Coordinates of C-alpha atoms in Angstrom, one line a residue:
Chain S
X1 CA 44.2 -40.4 -24.2
X2 CA 46.4 -37.4 -22.7
X3 CA 45.4 -36.8 -19.4
X4 CA 45.5 -32.9 -17.7
X5 CA 46.3 -32.2 -14.3
X6 CA 46.1 -28.8 -12.8
X7 CA 46.9 -27.6 -9.6
X8 CA 46.0 -26.3 -7.1
X9 CA 42.1 -27.2 -7.4
X10 CA 41.3 -24.4 -5.2
X11 CA 43.7 -20.9 -5.1
X12 CA 42.5 -18.6 -2.2
X13 CA 44.0 -15.1 -3.0
X14 CA 43.7 -11.7 -2.6
X15 CA 43.1 -8.5 -5.0
X16 CA 46.5 -7.5 -6.1
X17 CA 48.5 -10.8 -5.6
X18 CA 50.4 -12.3 -8.2
X19 CA 49.0 -16.0 -8.6
X20 CA 49.9 -19.0 -10.9
X21 CA 47.9 -21.9 -12.4
X22 CA 49.9 -25.3 -13.0
X23 CA 49.0 -27.8 -15.7
X24 CA 50.5 -30.9 -16.4
X25 CA 50.1 -33.1 -19.4
X26 CA 50.3 -36.6 -19.2
X27 CA 52.5 -36.9 -22.5
X28 CA 54.1 -34.0 -24.5
X29 CA 51.7 -31.6 -26.3
X30 CA 54.0 -29.3 -27.9
X31 CA 52.3 -25.9 -27.3
X32 CA 49.0 -27.1 -28.1
X33 CA 47.2 -25.4 -25.1
X34 CA 44.4 -23.4 -24.2
X35 CA 43.3 -21.6 -21.1
X36 CA 39.6 -20.7 -20.5
X37 CA 38.0 -18.6 -17.6
X38 CA 34.4 -19.6 -16.3
X39 CA 31.8 -18.1 -13.7
X40 CA 28.9 -19.2 -12.5
X41 CA 26.2 -18.7 -15.1
X42 CA 28.2 -17.8 -17.9
X43 CA 30.0 -19.2 -21.0
X44 CA 33.6 -20.3 -20.3
X45 CA 36.0 -17.3 -22.1
X46 CA 39.1 -18.0 -24.0
X47 CA 42.1 -16.4 -22.6
X48 CA 45.4 -18.2 -24.3
X49 CA 45.8 -20.3 -27.1
X50 CA 49.5 -22.0 -28.3
X51 CA 50.0 -21.6 -24.8
X52 CA 51.0 -18.4 -24.6
X53 CA 49.4 -16.6 -27.1
X54 CA 46.9 -13.8 -25.3
X55 CA 43.5 -13.9 -27.2
X56 CA 42.4 -10.6 -28.4
X57 CA 40.8 -8.5 -25.8
X58 CA 42.3 -10.2 -22.6
X59 CA 43.9 -8.1 -20.1
X60 CA 47.7 -8.2 -20.4
X61 CA 47.8 -8.9 -16.6
X62 CA 47.1 -12.9 -17.9
X63 CA 50.1 -14.5 -19.3
X64 CA 51.0 -18.3 -20.1
X65 CA 54.1 -20.3 -20.6
X66 CA 55.7 -23.4 -20.8
X67 CA 55.7 -26.3 -23.8
X68 CA 56.1 -30.2 -23.5
X69 CA 54.4 -31.8 -20.7
X70 CA 54.2 -28.6 -18.0
X71 CA 52.3 -25.0 -18.6
X72 CA 51.1 -22.1 -16.2
X73 CA 48.7 -19.2 -16.4
X74 CA 49.8 -16.2 -14.1
X75 CA 47.7 -13.2 -13.2
X76 CA 50.1 -10.8 -12.3
X77 CA 48.0 -8.6 -10.0
X78 CA 44.6 -9.9 -9.3
X79 CA 41.4 -7.8 -10.2
X80 CA 38.0 -8.4 -8.7
X81 CA 36.9 -9.6 -12.1
X82 CA 39.3 -12.5 -11.9
X83 CA 37.3 -14.2 -9.3
X84 CA 36.8 -17.4 -11.1
X85 CA 37.3 -21.0 -12.4
X86 CA 40.2 -21.8 -14.8
X87 CA 40.6 -24.4 -17.1
X88 CA 43.8 -25.6 -19.4
X89 CA 43.0 -27.8 -22.4
X90 CA 45.2 -30.0 -24.6
X91 CA 44.1 -29.8 -28.3
X92 CA 47.5 -31.9 -29.6
X93 CA 45.5 -35.1 -29.6
X94 CA 41.7 -34.8 -29.4
X95 CA 40.8 -32.7 -26.9
X96 CA 41.1 -32.7 -22.8
X97 CA 40.3 -30.3 -19.9
X98 CA 42.0 -29.9 -16.5
X99 CA 39.8 -30.7 -13.9
X100 CA 39.7 -26.9 -13.3
X101 CA 41.2 -24.4 -10.4
X102 CA 39.0 -22.3 -8.7
X103 CA 40.4 -18.9 -7.2
X104 CA 38.7 -17.4 -4.6
X105 CA 38.7 -14.5 -2.4
X106 CA 41.0 -14.9 0.6
Chain C
X1 CA 29.3 -10.8 -33.8
X2 CA 29.2 -14.7 -33.0
X3 CA 26.5 -16.2 -32.0
X4 CA 25.5 -20.0 -31.2
X5 CA 21.8 -20.7 -29.9
X6 CA 21.7 -24.2 -28.9
X7 CA 18.2 -26.2 -28.6
X8 CA 16.3 -29.3 -27.9
X9 CA 17.6 -30.2 -24.3
X10 CA 15.3 -31.5 -22.0
X11 CA 13.8 -34.1 -19.5
X12 CA 14.4 -37.9 -20.4
X13 CA 14.1 -41.1 -18.9
X14 CA 17.9 -43.6 -18.4
X15 CA 17.9 -45.2 -22.1
X16 CA 15.9 -42.4 -23.9
X17 CA 17.4 -40.2 -26.8
X18 CA 17.4 -36.7 -27.7
X19 CA 18.7 -34.6 -30.8
X20 CA 20.3 -31.1 -29.7
X21 CA 20.9 -28.3 -32.2
X22 CA 23.0 -25.5 -32.6
X23 CA 22.6 -22.6 -35.2
X24 CA 25.9 -20.1 -35.7
X25 CA 25.6 -17.1 -36.8
X26 CA 27.9 -14.0 -37.1
X27 CA 30.8 -16.2 -38.5
X28 CA 31.3 -18.2 -41.9
X29 CA 30.1 -21.5 -40.8
X30 CA 31.5 -23.5 -43.0
X31 CA 34.6 -22.6 -42.3
X32 CA 34.9 -23.6 -39.0
X33 CA 35.1 -27.0 -37.0
X34 CA 32.1 -27.2 -34.6
X35 CA 32.3 -28.9 -31.2
X36 CA 30.0 -29.8 -28.1
X37 CA 31.3 -29.3 -24.6
X38 CA 29.4 -30.5 -21.7
X39 CA 29.1 -29.2 -17.9
X40 CA 27.6 -31.8 -15.5
X41 CA 26.8 -30.5 -12.1
X42 CA 29.3 -30.3 -9.7
X43 CA 32.3 -31.1 -12.4
X44 CA 34.6 -29.7 -14.8
X45 CA 34.6 -29.4 -18.5
X46 CA 34.3 -32.2 -20.4
X47 CA 34.6 -32.5 -24.6
X48 CA 32.1 -34.3 -26.2
X49 CA 32.4 -34.3 -29.9
X50 CA 33.6 -32.5 -32.5
X51 CA 32.9 -32.4 -36.5
X52 CA 34.9 -30.7 -38.9
X53 CA 34.6 -28.0 -41.6
X54 CA 33.6 -30.2 -44.3
X55 CA 31.8 -33.0 -41.9
X56 CA 33.7 -35.5 -43.0
X57 CA 35.7 -35.7 -40.1
X58 CA 34.0 -36.9 -36.5
X59 CA 35.7 -37.2 -33.1
X60 CA 34.4 -38.4 -30.1
X61 CA 35.0 -38.9 -26.5
X62 CA 35.4 -42.5 -25.2
X63 CA 32.8 -41.6 -22.8
X64 CA 30.0 -41.4 -25.2
X65 CA 31.6 -43.2 -28.4
X66 CA 28.6 -45.4 -30.2
X67 CA 25.9 -43.4 -28.2
X68 CA 26.4 -40.1 -29.5
X69 CA 26.6 -39.1 -33.2
X70 CA 27.1 -35.5 -34.1
X71 CA 26.4 -34.0 -38.0
X72 CA 26.3 -30.7 -39.6
X73 CA 24.5 -29.0 -42.4
X74 CA 26.4 -26.0 -43.6
X75 CA 23.6 -24.9 -46.0
X76 CA 21.7 -24.1 -42.5
X77 CA 24.4 -23.2 -40.3
X78 CA 23.5 -26.0 -38.0
X79 CA 25.0 -28.8 -36.1
X80 CA 23.7 -31.3 -34.2
X81 CA 24.4 -34.0 -31.4
X82 CA 22.2 -36.9 -31.5
X83 CA 22.4 -38.5 -27.6
X84 CA 21.3 -42.0 -27.5
X85 CA 21.2 -44.5 -24.8
X86 CA 21.4 -42.1 -21.9
X87 CA 22.4 -42.5 -18.3
X88 CA 22.5 -40.6 -15.2
X89 CA 25.9 -39.7 -15.6
X90 CA 24.8 -37.5 -19.1
X91 CA 23.0 -35.3 -17.1
X92 CA 24.9 -32.1 -17.8
X93 CA 24.8 -28.3 -20.1
X94 CA 25.5 -29.1 -23.5
X95 CA 27.3 -26.4 -25.1
X96 CA 28.1 -25.6 -28.8
X97 CA 31.6 -24.3 -29.2
X98 CA 33.3 -23.2 -32.2
X99 CA 36.6 -24.1 -33.2
X100 CA 39.3 -20.6 -33.3
X101 CA 40.9 -21.3 -36.3
X102 CA 39.2 -22.2 -39.6
X103 CA 40.2 -25.2 -41.5
X104 CA 41.7 -26.8 -38.1
X105 CA 40.6 -28.5 -35.0
X106 CA 42.5 -26.6 -32.6
X107 CA 41.4 -24.7 -29.2
X108 CA 37.5 -23.2 -28.5
X109 CA 37.2 -19.6 -29.0
X110 CA 33.0 -19.1 -28.8
X111 CA 30.5 -21.1 -26.7
X112 CA 26.8 -21.2 -27.0
X113 CA 24.6 -20.8 -23.6
X114 CA 23.7 -24.2 -23.5
X115 CA 21.2 -26.9 -23.3
X116 CA 20.3 -28.5 -20.2
X117 CA 19.9 -32.6 -20.6
X118 CA 18.6 -34.2 -17.3
X119 CA 18.2 -37.8 -17.1
X120 CA 16.0 -39.2 -14.9
X121 CA 13.6 -42.0 -14.2

């Protein structure tokens, strides 16, 4: 099974900060990676797929990169609406989520 | 507008069973794989099971294999998850999820609000 490891687990940041979340796969997954945002009481929202393709309607301050085993999600200028938990997910072989990264207000 | 509406959750004793249902609307149901993902209290998202568009392929997480069964009826735009031999560790919000690409087993693009399964004696 492919394991996904996100870092950090928690990230404290301020509005306007540039933040980056890293996701590592236990084996190569090509670009079969998606990112989701989840807020308490709300359903998860797809942000990115194929590692770097922005889902329709997602603000351009979100960007994704990487391939193989190492991936990043970057928010170029953190907005109040962005404080949430972010998950990566591989879909190369079955499906596996990372453990999540909580982005909190500093 | 894509909508996924789950039902069938509840309180069940360890060893018990439930059948979760999900009705999809706002998209061509028979073109998309459907999945179940759960969120346990204090934990992260866990993929549970997927069924492909024509129901000929089913996939399960190791943690539920042999205990859970996924099925679908495209004439009713419905997918089910039969959960059996439940343990306390199965307590979670179970969400029905739509695949993002027709005919493919890729990422998920729409999620239902979920059905809460509580396993307790």
